[in-house]
PDB file of C-alpha atoms in Angstrom:
ATOM      1  CA  MET A   6     -28.591 -12.979  10.203  1.00  0.00           C
ATOM      2  CA  LYS A   7     -28.125 -11.994   6.552  1.00  0.00           C
ATOM      3  CA  ALA A   8     -27.721 -15.639   5.538  1.00  0.00           C
ATOM      4  CA  ILE A   9     -31.219 -16.509   6.784  1.00  0.00           C
ATOM      5  CA  PHE A  10     -33.037 -14.716   3.962  1.00  0.00           C
ATOM      6  CA  PRO A  11     -31.219 -16.437   1.062  1.00  0.00           C
ATOM      7  CA  LEU A  12     -31.780 -19.803   2.779  1.00  0.00           C
ATOM      8  CA  THR A  13     -35.454 -19.027   3.256  1.00  0.00           C
ATOM      9  CA  LYS A  14     -35.854 -18.165  -0.429  1.00  0.00           C
ATOM     10  CA  VAL A  15     -34.103 -21.374  -1.422  1.00  0.00           C
ATOM     11  CA  ALA A  16     -36.345 -23.359   0.910  1.00  0.00           C
ATOM     12  CA  VAL A  17     -39.469 -21.752  -0.543  1.00  0.00           C
ATOM     13  CA  LEU A  18     -38.250 -22.475  -4.065  1.00  0.00           C
ATOM     14  CA  LEU A  19     -37.541 -26.109  -3.230  1.00  0.00           C
ATOM     15  CA  ILE A  20     -40.961 -26.554  -1.613  1.00  0.00           C
ATOM     16  CA  THR A  21     -42.663 -24.961  -4.621  1.00  0.00           C
ATOM     17  CA  LEU A  22     -40.796 -27.237  -7.025  1.00  0.00           C
ATOM     18  CA  LEU A  23     -41.638 -30.265  -4.881  1.00  0.00           C
ATOM     19  CA  VAL A  24     -45.341 -29.405  -4.844  1.00  0.00           C
ATOM     20  CA  CYS A  25     -45.342 -28.892  -8.625  1.00  0.00           C
ATOM     21  CA  CYS A  26     -43.613 -32.213  -9.170  1.00  0.00           C
ATOM     22  CA  LEU A  27     -46.017 -34.046  -6.890  1.00  0.00           C
ATOM     23  CA  THR A  28     -48.994 -32.445  -8.640  1.00  0.00           C
ATOM     24  CA  HIS A  29     -47.562 -33.421 -12.022  1.00  0.00           C
ATOM     25  CA  LEU A  30     -46.971 -36.993 -10.905  1.00  0.00           C
ATOM     26  CA  THR A  31     -50.461 -37.248  -9.468  1.00  0.00           C
ATOM     27  CA  ALA A  32     -51.977 -35.991 -12.701  1.00  0.00           C
ATOM     28  CA  GLU A  33     -49.914 -38.365 -14.813  1.00  0.00           C
ATOM     29  CA  GLU A  34     -50.752 -41.269 -12.543  1.00  0.00           C
ATOM     30  CA  LEU A  35     -54.505 -40.722 -12.717  1.00  0.00           C
ATOM     31  CA  LYS A  36     -55.776 -44.211 -13.503  1.00  0.00           C
ATOM     32  CA  GLN A  37     -59.326 -44.207 -12.154  1.00  0.00           C
ATOM     33  CA  VAL A  38     -62.270 -41.818 -12.029  1.00  0.00           C
ATOM     34  CA  LYS A  39     -65.242 -42.408  -9.735  1.00  0.00           C
ATOM     35  CA  ILE A  40     -68.404 -41.352 -11.514  1.00  0.00           C
ATOM     36  CA  ALA A  41     -71.852 -40.592 -10.095  1.00  0.00           C
ATOM     37  CA  ASN A  42     -74.442 -41.924 -12.533  1.00  0.00           C
ATOM     38  CA  GLY A  43     -78.235 -42.190 -12.566  1.00  0.00           C
ATOM     39  CA  GLU A  44     -81.149 -43.833 -14.357  1.00  0.00           C
ATOM     40  CA  TRP A  45     -82.131 -42.119 -17.601  1.00  0.00           C
ATOM     41  CA  GLN A  46     -82.920 -44.701 -20.251  1.00  0.00           C
ATOM     42  CA  PRO A  47     -81.702 -45.125 -22.932  1.00  0.00           C
ATOM     43  CA  TYR A  48     -78.790 -42.816 -22.160  1.00  0.00           C
ATOM     44  CA  THR A  49     -77.673 -44.122 -18.758  1.00  0.00           C
ATOM     45  CA  SER A  50     -78.948 -47.132 -16.829  1.00  0.00           C
ATOM     46  CA  SER A  51     -77.482 -49.848 -14.616  1.00  0.00           C
ATOM     47  CA  LYS A  52     -79.901 -52.256 -16.307  1.00  0.00           C
ATOM     48  CA  MET A  53     -78.763 -51.690 -19.908  1.00  0.00           C
ATOM     49  CA  LYS A  54     -75.960 -53.015 -22.083  1.00  0.00           C
ATOM     50  CA  ASN A  55     -72.781 -51.022 -21.345  1.00  0.00           C
ATOM     51  CA  TYR A  56     -74.951 -49.002 -18.920  1.00  0.00           C
ATOM     52  CA  GLY A  57     -76.536 -47.091 -21.826  1.00  0.00           C
ATOM     53  CA  VAL A  58     -75.008 -45.170 -24.690  1.00  0.00           C
ATOM     54  CA  VAL A  59     -73.816 -42.110 -22.727  1.00  0.00           C
ATOM     55  CA  THR A  60     -72.130 -44.258 -20.089  1.00  0.00           C
ATOM     56  CA  HIS A  61     -70.570 -46.332 -22.869  1.00  0.00           C
ATOM     57  CA  ILE A  62     -69.158 -43.183 -24.496  1.00  0.00           C
ATOM     58  CA  VAL A  63     -67.769 -41.950 -21.160  1.00  0.00           C
ATOM     59  CA  THR A  64     -66.200 -45.334 -20.349  1.00  0.00           C
ATOM     60  CA  GLU A  65     -64.501 -45.666 -23.719  1.00  0.00           C
ATOM     61  CA  ALA A  66     -63.322 -42.038 -23.842  1.00  0.00           C
ATOM     62  CA  PHE A  67     -61.548 -42.416 -20.506  1.00  0.00           C
ATOM     63  CA  LYS A  68     -60.202 -45.833 -21.498  1.00  0.00           C
ATOM     64  CA  LEU A  69     -58.494 -44.316 -24.547  1.00  0.00           C
ATOM     65  CA  GLU A  70     -56.626 -42.057 -22.102  1.00  0.00           C
ATOM     66  CA  GLY A  71     -55.672 -44.934 -19.806  1.00  0.00           C
ATOM     67  CA  VAL A  72     -58.268 -44.108 -17.154  1.00  0.00           C
ATOM     68  CA  LYS A  73     -60.795 -46.580 -15.746  1.00  0.00           C
ATOM     69  CA  ALA A  74     -64.312 -45.254 -15.134  1.00  0.00           C
ATOM     70  CA  VAL A  75     -66.012 -46.709 -12.045  1.00  0.00           C
ATOM     71  CA  TYR A  76     -69.722 -45.996 -11.522  1.00  0.00           C
ATOM     72  CA  ASP A  77     -71.831 -45.364  -8.442  1.00  0.00           C
ATOM     73  CA  TRP A  78     -75.590 -45.356  -9.192  1.00  0.00           C
ATOM     74  CA  LEU A  79     -77.527 -42.656  -7.367  1.00  0.00           C
ATOM     75  CA  PRO A  80     -80.653 -40.491  -7.719  1.00  0.00           C
ATOM     76  CA  TRP A  81     -79.663 -37.535  -9.915  1.00  0.00           C
ATOM     77  CA  LYS A  82     -79.899 -34.930  -7.157  1.00  0.00           C
ATOM     78  CA  ARG A  83     -77.530 -36.944  -4.976  1.00  0.00           C
ATOM     79  CA  ALA A  84     -75.284 -37.632  -7.954  1.00  0.00           C
ATOM     80  CA  TYR A  85     -74.806 -33.913  -8.518  1.00  0.00           C
ATOM     81  CA  GLN A  86     -74.191 -33.213  -4.835  1.00  0.00           C
ATOM     82  CA  SER A  87     -71.697 -36.067  -4.534  1.00  0.00           C
ATOM     83  CA  VAL A  88     -69.637 -34.429  -7.287  1.00  0.00           C
ATOM     84  CA  VAL A  89     -69.911 -30.940  -5.776  1.00  0.00           C
ATOM     85  CA  ASP A  90     -68.834 -32.108  -2.310  1.00  0.00           C
ATOM     86  CA  GLY A  91     -66.011 -34.213  -3.746  1.00  0.00           C
ATOM     87  CA  SER A  92     -67.091 -37.678  -2.619  1.00  0.00           C
ATOM     88  CA  LEU A  93     -67.169 -38.705  -6.311  1.00  0.00           C
ATOM     89  CA  ASP A  94     -65.138 -37.279  -9.185  1.00  0.00           C
ATOM     90  CA  ALA A  95     -67.545 -36.688 -12.059  1.00  0.00           C
ATOM     91  CA  SER A  96     -71.039 -37.209 -13.459  1.00  0.00           C
ATOM     92  CA  PRO A  97     -72.307 -37.380 -17.077  1.00  0.00           C
ATOM     93  CA  GLY A  98     -75.408 -35.916 -18.697  1.00  0.00           C
ATOM     94  CA  TRP A  99     -75.655 -32.358 -17.379  1.00  0.00           C
ATOM     95  CA  ILE A 100     -76.740 -29.186 -19.172  1.00  0.00           C
ATOM     96  CA  GLN A 101     -74.522 -26.161 -18.651  1.00  0.00           C
ATOM     97  CA  THR A 102     -76.215 -23.485 -16.534  1.00  0.00           C
ATOM     98  CA  GLU A 103     -74.910 -20.335 -14.858  1.00  0.00           C
ATOM     99  CA  LYS A 104     -75.957 -21.632 -11.442  1.00  0.00           C
ATOM    100  CA  ARG A 105     -74.039 -24.889 -11.827  1.00  0.00           C
ATOM    101  CA  MET A 106     -71.003 -23.131 -13.269  1.00  0.00           C
ATOM    102  CA  ALA A 107     -70.322 -21.754  -9.785  1.00  0.00           C
ATOM    103  CA  ASP A 108     -69.724 -25.342  -8.586  1.00  0.00           C
ATOM    104  CA  VAL A 109     -68.433 -27.379 -11.512  1.00  0.00           C
ATOM    105  CA  TYR A 110     -66.351 -27.478 -14.661  1.00  0.00           C
ATOM    106  CA  TYR A 111     -67.896 -28.851 -17.857  1.00  0.00           C
ATOM    107  CA  SER A 112     -66.479 -31.143 -20.510  1.00  0.00           C
ATOM    108  CA  ASP A 113     -67.097 -30.878 -24.220  1.00  0.00           C
ATOM    109  CA  PRO A 114     -70.639 -32.068 -25.140  1.00  0.00           C
ATOM    110  CA  ILE A 115     -71.129 -35.821 -24.864  1.00  0.00           C
ATOM    111  CA  PHE A 116     -74.381 -35.811 -26.837  1.00  0.00           C
ATOM    112  CA  GLU A 117     -77.191 -33.570 -27.973  1.00  0.00           C
ATOM    113  CA  ASN A 118     -80.830 -34.051 -27.122  1.00  0.00           C
ATOM    114  CA  LYS A 119     -83.431 -32.956 -29.670  1.00  0.00           C
ATOM    115  CA  LEU A 120     -86.980 -32.604 -28.368  1.00  0.00           C
ATOM    116  CA  VAL A 121     -89.652 -33.373 -31.004  1.00  0.00           C
ATOM    117  CA  PHE A 122     -93.363 -34.214 -31.323  1.00  0.00           C
ATOM    118  CA  PHE A 123     -94.267 -37.880 -31.816  1.00  0.00           C
ATOM    119  CA  HIS A 124     -97.536 -38.583 -33.658  1.00  0.00           C
ATOM    120  CA  LEU A 125     -99.398 -41.077 -35.820  1.00  0.00           C
ATOM    121  CA  LYS A 126     -97.945 -41.469 -39.310  1.00  0.00           C
ATOM    122  CA  ASN A 127    -101.320 -40.730 -40.864  1.00  0.00           C
ATOM    123  CA  LEU A 128    -101.388 -37.267 -39.228  1.00  0.00           C
ATOM    124  CA  SER A 129     -99.935 -34.777 -41.676  1.00  0.00           C
ATOM    125  CA  PHE A 130     -99.130 -31.308 -40.323  1.00  0.00           C
ATOM    126  CA  ASN A 131     -96.515 -28.564 -40.278  1.00  0.00           C
ATOM    127  CA  TRP A 132     -95.851 -25.924 -37.693  1.00  0.00           C
ATOM    128  CA  SER A 133     -93.433 -23.095 -36.942  1.00  0.00           C
ATOM    129  CA  LYS A 134     -94.955 -21.736 -33.727  1.00  0.00           C
ATOM    130  CA  PHE A 135     -97.259 -23.157 -31.097  1.00  0.00           C
ATOM    131  CA  THR A 136    -100.274 -21.176 -32.293  1.00  0.00           C
ATOM    132  CA  ASP A 137    -100.082 -23.270 -35.506  1.00  0.00           C
ATOM    133  CA  LEU A 138    -101.059 -26.406 -33.603  1.00  0.00           C
ATOM    134  CA  GLY A 139    -104.680 -25.301 -33.437  1.00  0.00           C
ATOM    135  CA  SER A 140    -107.013 -27.618 -31.576  1.00  0.00           C
ATOM    136  CA  MET A 141    -104.682 -30.638 -31.426  1.00  0.00           C
ATOM    137  CA  LYS A 142    -104.370 -32.195 -28.002  1.00  0.00           C
ATOM    138  CA  ILE A 143    -100.842 -32.712 -26.694  1.00  0.00           C
ATOM    139  CA  GLY A 144     -99.950 -35.470 -24.274  1.00  0.00           C
ATOM    140  CA  ALA A 145     -97.224 -34.678 -21.737  1.00  0.00           C
ATOM    141  CA  THR A 146     -95.782 -36.131 -18.543  1.00  0.00           C
ATOM    142  CA  LEU A 147     -96.200 -34.654 -15.082  1.00  0.00           C
ATOM    143  CA  GLY A 148     -93.136 -32.886 -13.743  1.00  0.00           C
ATOM    144  CA  TYR A 149     -91.364 -32.624 -17.106  1.00  0.00           C
ATOM    145  CA  ASN A 150     -90.149 -29.296 -18.477  1.00  0.00           C
ATOM    146  CA  TYR A 151     -90.397 -29.155 -22.275  1.00  0.00           C
ATOM    147  CA  GLY A 152     -88.656 -25.817 -22.735  1.00  0.00           C
ATOM    148  CA  THR A 153     -89.595 -22.228 -21.954  1.00  0.00           C
ATOM    149  CA  GLU A 154     -91.814 -21.645 -25.007  1.00  0.00           C
ATOM    150  CA  PHE A 155     -93.768 -24.868 -24.488  1.00  0.00           C
ATOM    151  CA  GLN A 156     -94.238 -24.203 -20.777  1.00  0.00           C
ATOM    152  CA  GLU A 157     -95.458 -20.652 -21.437  1.00  0.00           C
ATOM    153  CA  ALA A 158     -97.788 -21.787 -24.233  1.00  0.00           C
ATOM    154  CA  GLU A 159     -99.240 -24.407 -21.903  1.00  0.00           C
ATOM    155  CA  ALA A 160     -99.658 -21.940 -19.017  1.00  0.00           C
ATOM    156  CA  ASN A 161    -101.348 -19.388 -21.291  1.00  0.00           C
ATOM    157  CA  LYS A 162    -103.689 -22.009 -22.824  1.00  0.00           C
ATOM    158  CA  ILE A 163    -102.254 -21.468 -26.293  1.00  0.00           C
ATOM    159  CA  ILE A 164    -101.876 -25.241 -26.536  1.00  0.00           C
ATOM    160  CA  ASP A 165    -104.161 -27.920 -25.106  1.00  0.00           C
ATOM    161  CA  VAL A 166    -101.990 -30.171 -22.917  1.00  0.00           C
ATOM    162  CA  VAL A 167    -103.021 -33.331 -21.071  1.00  0.00           C
ATOM    163  CA  ARG A 168    -100.513 -34.375 -18.389  1.00  0.00           C
ATOM    164  CA  VAL A 169    -100.205 -38.020 -17.281  1.00  0.00           C
ATOM    165  CA  LYS A 170     -97.975 -39.779 -14.743  1.00  0.00           C
ATOM    166  CA  LYS A 171     -95.668 -41.740 -17.072  1.00  0.00           C
ATOM    167  CA  ASP A 172     -94.227 -41.313 -20.553  1.00  0.00           C
ATOM    168  CA  GLU A 173     -95.480 -44.678 -21.755  1.00  0.00           C
ATOM    169  CA  GLN A 174     -99.108 -43.652 -21.210  1.00  0.00           C
ATOM    170  CA  ASN A 175     -98.782 -41.015 -23.919  1.00  0.00           C
ATOM    171  CA  TYR A 176     -98.122 -43.567 -26.670  1.00  0.00           C
ATOM    172  CA  LYS A 177    -101.342 -45.361 -25.787  1.00  0.00           C
ATOM    173  CA  LEU A 178    -103.174 -42.014 -25.875  1.00  0.00           C
ATOM    174  CA  ILE A 179    -101.805 -41.376 -29.368  1.00  0.00           C
ATOM    175  CA  LEU A 180    -102.818 -44.825 -30.586  1.00  0.00           C
ATOM    176  CA  ASN A 181    -106.327 -44.308 -29.199  1.00  0.00           C
ATOM    177  CA  ASN A 182    -106.550 -40.810 -30.751  1.00  0.00           C
ATOM    178  CA  ARG A 183    -107.070 -39.226 -27.349  1.00  0.00           C
ATOM    179  CA  VAL A 184    -104.070 -36.964 -28.001  1.00  0.00           C
ATOM    180  CA  GLN A 185    -102.414 -36.186 -31.300  1.00  0.00           C
ATOM    181  CA  LEU A 186     -98.912 -35.163 -30.204  1.00  0.00           C
ATOM    182  CA  PHE A 187     -96.398 -36.144 -27.531  1.00  0.00           C
ATOM    183  CA  PRO A 188     -93.144 -34.216 -26.928  1.00  0.00           C
ATOM    184  CA  ILE A 189     -90.059 -36.250 -26.014  1.00  0.00           C
ATOM    185  CA  SER A 190     -86.419 -36.475 -27.034  1.00  0.00           C
ATOM    186  CA  LEU A 191     -85.872 -38.217 -30.356  1.00  0.00           C
ATOM    187  CA  ASP A 192     -83.819 -41.150 -29.057  1.00  0.00           C
ATOM    188  CA  ALA A 193     -85.831 -41.659 -25.873  1.00  0.00           C
ATOM    189  CA  GLY A 194     -89.065 -41.713 -27.888  1.00  0.00           C
ATOM    190  CA  TYR A 195     -87.992 -44.537 -30.188  1.00  0.00           C
ATOM    191  CA  TYR A 196     -86.398 -46.438 -27.306  1.00  0.00           C
ATOM    192  CA  GLN A 197     -89.618 -46.250 -25.277  1.00  0.00           C
ATOM    193  CA  MET A 198     -91.752 -47.351 -28.197  1.00  0.00           C
ATOM    194  CA  ARG A 199     -89.586 -50.451 -28.639  1.00  0.00           C
ATOM    195  CA  LYS A 200     -89.895 -51.115 -24.923  1.00  0.00           C
ATOM    196  CA  TYR A 201     -93.589 -50.425 -24.288  1.00  0.00           C
ATOM    197  CA  LEU A 202     -95.366 -51.074 -27.603  1.00  0.00           C
ATOM    198  CA  LYS A 203     -95.812 -54.068 -29.848  1.00  0.00           C
ATOM    199  CA  PRO A 204     -93.878 -53.756 -33.143  1.00  0.00           C
ATOM    200  CA  ASP A 205     -97.067 -53.221 -35.168  1.00  0.00           C
ATOM    201  CA  GLN A 206     -98.131 -50.448 -32.771  1.00  0.00           C
ATOM    202  CA  ALA A 207     -94.737 -48.736 -32.834  1.00  0.00           C
ATOM    203  CA  ASP A 208     -94.800 -48.847 -36.628  1.00  0.00           C
ATOM    204  CA  LEU A 209     -97.863 -46.564 -36.626  1.00  0.00           C
ATOM    205  CA  ILE A 210     -95.987 -43.714 -34.901  1.00  0.00           C
ATOM    206  CA  THR A 211     -93.304 -41.351 -36.174  1.00  0.00           C
ATOM    207  CA  HIS A 212     -91.894 -37.941 -35.221  1.00  0.00           C
ATOM    208  CA  HIS A 213     -92.028 -34.448 -36.706  1.00  0.00           C
ATOM    209  CA  PRO A 214     -88.537 -33.213 -37.682  1.00  0.00           C
ATOM    210  CA  LYS A 215     -88.923 -29.736 -36.187  1.00  0.00           C
ATOM    211  CA  ALA A 216     -87.380 -29.356 -32.729  1.00  0.00           C
ATOM    212  CA  ILE A 217     -89.752 -28.121 -30.018  1.00  0.00           C
ATOM    213  CA  ALA A 218     -87.021 -26.391 -28.052  1.00  0.00           C
ATOM    214  CA  GLU A 219     -83.379 -25.493 -28.517  1.00  0.00           C
ATOM    215  CA  THR A 220     -81.248 -28.620 -28.801  1.00  0.00           C
ATOM    216  CA  ARG A 221     -79.742 -29.382 -25.408  1.00  0.00           C
ATOM    217  CA  LEU A 222     -76.081 -30.322 -25.019  1.00  0.00           C
ATOM    218  CA  TYR A 223     -75.207 -32.718 -22.209  1.00  0.00           C
ATOM    219  CA  ARG A 224     -71.735 -32.802 -20.657  1.00  0.00           C
ATOM    220  CA  LEU A 225     -69.572 -34.379 -17.973  1.00  0.00           C
ATOM    221  CA  ILE A 226     -69.190 -32.318 -14.787  1.00  0.00           C
ATOM    222  CA  VAL A 227     -66.307 -32.203 -12.288  1.00  0.00           C
ATOM    223  CA  SER A 228     -66.274 -30.203  -9.053  1.00  0.00           C
ATOM    224  CA  LYS A 229     -64.105 -27.089  -8.960  1.00  0.00           C
ATOM    225  CA  LYS A 230     -62.977 -28.327  -5.536  1.00  0.00           C
ATOM    226  CA  ASN A 231     -61.531 -31.503  -7.036  1.00  0.00           C
ATOM    227  CA  PRO A 232     -57.709 -31.161  -7.076  1.00  0.00           C
ATOM    228  CA  HIS A 233     -57.588 -33.196 -10.293  1.00  0.00           C
ATOM    229  CA  ALA A 234     -60.485 -31.407 -12.017  1.00  0.00           C
ATOM    230  CA  ASN A 235     -58.455 -29.985 -14.879  1.00  0.00           C
ATOM    231  CA  ILE A 236     -56.703 -33.222 -15.714  1.00  0.00           C
ATOM    232  CA  ILE A 237     -59.982 -35.192 -15.577  1.00  0.00           C
ATOM    233  CA  ILE A 238     -61.637 -32.767 -18.010  1.00  0.00           C
ATOM    234  CA  ILE A 239     -58.573 -32.677 -20.293  1.00  0.00           C
ATOM    235  CA  LYS A 240     -58.268 -36.458 -20.407  1.00  0.00           C
ATOM    236  CA  PHE A 241     -61.974 -36.937 -21.031  1.00  0.00           C
ATOM    237  CA  ASN A 242     -62.092 -34.343 -23.815  1.00  0.00           C
ATOM    238  CA  LYS A 243     -59.054 -35.908 -25.503  1.00  0.00           C
ATOM    239  CA  GLY A 244     -60.581 -39.368 -25.257  1.00  0.00           C
ATOM    240  CA  LEU A 245     -63.922 -38.122 -26.590  1.00  0.00           C
ATOM    241  CA  HIS A 246     -62.160 -36.507 -29.553  1.00  0.00           C
ATOM    242  CA  GLN A 247     -60.321 -39.768 -30.280  1.00  0.00           C
ATOM    243  CA  LEU A 248     -63.572 -41.712 -30.043  1.00  0.00           C
ATOM    244  CA  LYS A 249     -65.077 -39.492 -32.751  1.00  0.00           C
ATOM    245  CA  THR A 250     -61.960 -39.604 -34.927  1.00  0.00           C
ATOM    246  CA  LEU A 251     -61.959 -43.408 -34.811  1.00  0.00           C
ATOM    247  CA  GLY A 252     -65.644 -43.495 -35.830  1.00  0.00           C
ATOM    248  CA  LEU A 253     -66.654 -45.250 -32.618  1.00  0.00           C
ATOM    249  CA  TYR A 254     -68.820 -42.393 -31.376  1.00  0.00           C
ATOM    250  CA  ASP A 255     -71.037 -42.526 -34.489  1.00  0.00           C
ATOM    251  CA  GLN A 256     -71.110 -46.313 -34.193  1.00  0.00           C
ATOM    252  CA  TYR A 257     -72.470 -46.136 -30.638  1.00  0.00           C
ATOM    253  CA  ILE A 258     -75.146 -43.587 -31.608  1.00  0.00           C
ATOM    254  CA  ALA A 259     -76.177 -45.762 -34.563  1.00  0.00           C
ATOM    255  CA  GLU A 260     -76.428 -48.765 -32.219  1.00  0.00           C
ATOM    256  CA  LEU A 261     -78.632 -46.748 -29.884  1.00  0.00           C
ATOM    257  CA  ARG A 262     -81.037 -45.809 -32.674  1.00  0.00           C
ATOM    258  CA  GLY A 263     -81.100 -49.397 -33.890  1.00  0.00           C
ATOM    259  CA  GLY A 264     -82.077 -50.730 -30.476  1.00  0.00           C
ATOM    260  CA  GLY A 265     -78.607 -52.049 -29.664  1.00  0.00           C
ATOM    261  CA  TYR A 266     -78.643 -51.003 -26.026  1.00  0.00           C
TER     262      TYR A 266
END
């Protein structure tokens, strides 16, 4: 009877070592990541070159670590849920929130999104708070959240906001002087102008350098239930760091701002 206990301990030790080895091998053999992606031009889109700049960054970061990124295109709500429930491994372009942190791990930031006012070049103004905007009309898009301060200023009638169905309508409103300002992310604004306006029209519009809201950092998410979550995040972060060191990250951002996607 005394011999049973030493044998049991040895068996437990062997099983533990076997599990550790298998886990290590699985992590080292990670060659593919299934990613839930969605439409958010110019950052991610199944219709764009390299699927948009963010997707391009994600693909190349994983590739530098020997991992192939495979994409499944879904509405964003389903994309998030597919990661949480484990049917897909990861998804790019998410802001870190306390609520989501209960479900997912976050990578290092993939890109930052600066929200600014677009306006006619011949409109000269400066502002530090929303009360400085006076009687200027602001075009905005239905359903969009432009940050806590903007939303509160709109709700309290501190700013005069006109909401329309689609972003592209706001550029026409600016050109026709029906609104003076339109809030949108810096890169998305210039991308949309190239897409929806004639070159001579787009040349009439610029942006104010002051950010409307705190710059948002967008990251890759992986479910905490995913058995390979840590290795996926580690590999992606390492690849992203290499991408920046090699100068490729800056190259992709420059291509985005030059209309390359």
